[in-house]
Amino acid sequence: MAREAAPRRRPSPAMAMRWALLVAMAAAAGAEDPYRYFTWNVTYGPISPLGTTQQGILINGQFPGPTIECVTNDNLIVNVFNYLDEPFLITWSGIKQRKNSWQDGVAGTNCPIPANGGNYTYKFQAKDQIGTFIYFPSLALHRAAGGFGAINIRQRPSIPVPYPPPAADFTLLVGDWYYAAGGHAELQQSLDSGAPLPFPDAVLINGVPSGATFAGDQGNTYLLRVSNVGMKTTVNVRIQGHSLRLAEVEGMHPVQNIYDSLDVHAGQSVAFLVDLDQPAMDYAVVVSTRFNADGAPPLVAVGTLHYNGATARAPGLLPAPPPEDIEWSMNQARSFRWNLTASAARPNPQGSFHYGTIPTSRTLVFAGSGLVVVAGQRRYAVNGVSFVIPDTPLKLVDNYNIADVIEWDNVPARPDGRAPRQGTPVVRLNLHEFIEVVFQNTEDEVQSWHLDGYDFWVVGYGNGQWTENERPNYNLVDAQARHTVQVYPNGWSAILVSLDNQGMWNLRSANWDRQYLGQQLYLRVWTAEQSFSNEYSIPTNAILCGRAASLQH
Ligand SMILES: *[C@@H]1O[C@H](CO)[C@@H](O)[C@H](O)[C@H]1NC(C)=O
Ligand SMILES: *[C@@H]1O[C@H](CO)[C@@H](O)[C@H](O)[C@H]1NC(C)=O
Ligand SMILES: *[C@@H]1O[C@H](CO)[C@@H](O)[C@H](O)[C@H]1NC(C)=O
């Protein structure tokens, strides 16, 4: 024993050198990822995107809110001060919050930041993500008044993206907009009183219906990051005289197909490359609504792609929208394919995880129900259960084992025709399950579904009622992964999800009137083996409220 131990105390020079090198490498690998600090003051303030003043929600005086520019794995520390007269939360849509649903910023995970000066410091990491994401207020109808902004996560220098670096990139926050003199509360009262949201009044690009300008040099290529931050409406994006080369979809690299225009549904993001290869002039950037209820004419926002030095507008009409045709849109969606050889935020190829060969452990079929009357109120529901926000966030309830709040698994795995009711269902799922989820739309408007904490593969879109017979037609090879999927009128969309992120995760309609009126629920991804390598513990600054208010951290 002593003989064996001796060499270890007196290593040879070669060993010592190797040891020193190992220590240095470990220190480098263990070096903390960079921190970026933000202090955000959230206030009401006058905005007039349509020329007439209305009450907006501003972040540090800005509408839309400031853009977060960061790099993969950066730690983001955002101290949000709420100077509104109502509780407030921000959610970080598409940021996966690995092991950390504590920072998701929705009513089921976080106590609201108290009104009139309360604050909460979000601490999270842009872990293993590259791409175009957004943040927005998640409570009430705050989103209709602003408070949203872009999160652009760039790659680390050591990780190549599958396209040459663009000369610059432009952020476009687009979407429907409502004029409401009294701000979001007016729209909220309308929903509360049982009236549907009216038809929107306009479409905005970065807070204005016209005037947003993106300037570049002839001969260069630019990346346009487009996110639909609207309340509910699908939009189509196109640029006069230019084609769009799809480069990123919600943090994943697709095959770089060329499009004349792209449909972007509520809550979705896409990024595309544009070559400035035309005569030096000004070209229209057009965003218009799609699939309007009652066949109303589309609302149109027009921005400008300006070639530096240009003094004239390009002649001709604005680029025409694609046909108002669900099949057209569905075919475009099916053409989005994962580039299997491209790397994501880590160097391994995207296709190295063969999702199509993994057996699924269960199937959930979620049907959004149209406006139903539940307890005398007009509501939306999922499989007959209209979600009611509990008095204590579900994540806290689960953490502290508070009784009588969560209705575990109290939503059928498929629609069962029961009369609609109100509830607070949480579906229990096991960490590392691999599941199939089908979203069924039985109504006439496009729906959009979002899952927090995850990307998922969209393996099929179809018309009519989904059945098991659809499975042979799934794309099990190179389906696009994303976090928000559209479901066409009277149709379905099927996704596969690898449940590798423990936590309490919101599954919701990204059509905000539907979400507000109950078309949402929560999934708890969990394992009995409690470990910090699976999930972080409650943050020391977590706000405690409701039935958790008197508890200690
Ligand atoms: C936020 O508000 C506080 C208190 O009113 C003020 O001191 C601070 O400068 C503001 N910060 C920003 C970034 O506007
Ligand atoms: C509120 O802000 C202060 C700094 O101004 C910070 O120390 C504190 O942790 C914040 N509160 C929460 C709950 O994050
Ligand atoms: C896919 O990614 C690879 C690797 O970066 C790239 O070379 C290739 O051009 C991409 N293919 C398509 C069709 O976009």
mmCIF file of C-alpha atoms and ligand atoms in Angstrom, residues 39 78-81 113-114 117-123 540-543, ligand 2:
data_model
loop_
_atom_site.group_PDB
_atom_site.id
_atom_site.type_symbol
_atom_site.label_atom_id
_atom_site.label_comp_id
_atom_site.label_asym_id
_atom_site.label_seq_id
_atom_site.Cartn_x
_atom_site.Cartn_y
_atom_site.Cartn_z
ATOM 1 C CA THR A 39 -32.970 46.392 -14.555
ATOM 2 C CA VAL A 78 -33.334 40.577 -15.091
ATOM 3 C CA ASN A 79 -34.642 42.588 -12.147
ATOM 4 C CA VAL A 80 -38.194 43.598 -13.054
ATOM 5 C CA PHE A 81 -39.819 46.444 -11.116
ATOM 6 C CA ILE A 113 -44.672 40.670 -8.993
ATOM 7 C CA PRO A 114 -46.703 42.919 -6.679
ATOM 8 C CA GLY A 117 -43.240 48.975 -7.117
ATOM 9 C CA GLY A 118 -42.784 45.294 -6.331
ATOM 10 C CA ASN A 119 -39.841 43.562 -7.982
ATOM 11 C CA TYR A 120 -38.500 40.138 -8.800
ATOM 12 C CA THR A 121 -35.122 39.195 -10.218
ATOM 13 C CA TYR A 122 -35.316 36.466 -12.833
ATOM 14 C CA LYS A 123 -32.111 34.417 -13.058
ATOM 15 C CA THR A 540 -33.912 32.062 -2.617
ATOM 16 C CA ASN A 541 -35.696 35.187 -3.849
ATOM 17 C CA ALA A 542 -38.878 33.393 -4.991
ATOM 18 C CA ILE A 543 -41.952 35.409 -4.066
HETATM 19 C C1 LIG B 2 -35.560 43.503 -5.758
HETATM 20 O O1 LIG B 2 -34.469 44.331 -6.105
HETATM 21 C C2 LIG B 2 -33.401 44.354 -5.161
HETATM 22 C C3 LIG B 2 -32.343 45.295 -5.671
HETATM 23 O O2 LIG B 2 -32.863 46.519 -5.937
HETATM 24 C C4 LIG B 2 -32.835 42.978 -4.981
HETATM 25 O O3 LIG B 2 -31.837 42.996 -3.985
HETATM 26 C C5 LIG B 2 -33.926 42.004 -4.602
HETATM 27 O O4 LIG B 2 -33.405 40.693 -4.582
HETATM 28 C C6 LIG B 2 -35.067 42.075 -5.614
HETATM 29 N N1 LIG B 2 -36.150 41.225 -5.158
HETATM 30 C C7 LIG B 2 -36.415 40.029 -5.677
HETATM 31 C C8 LIG B 2 -37.563 39.327 -5.071
HETATM 32 O O5 LIG B 2 -35.772 39.516 -6.574
#
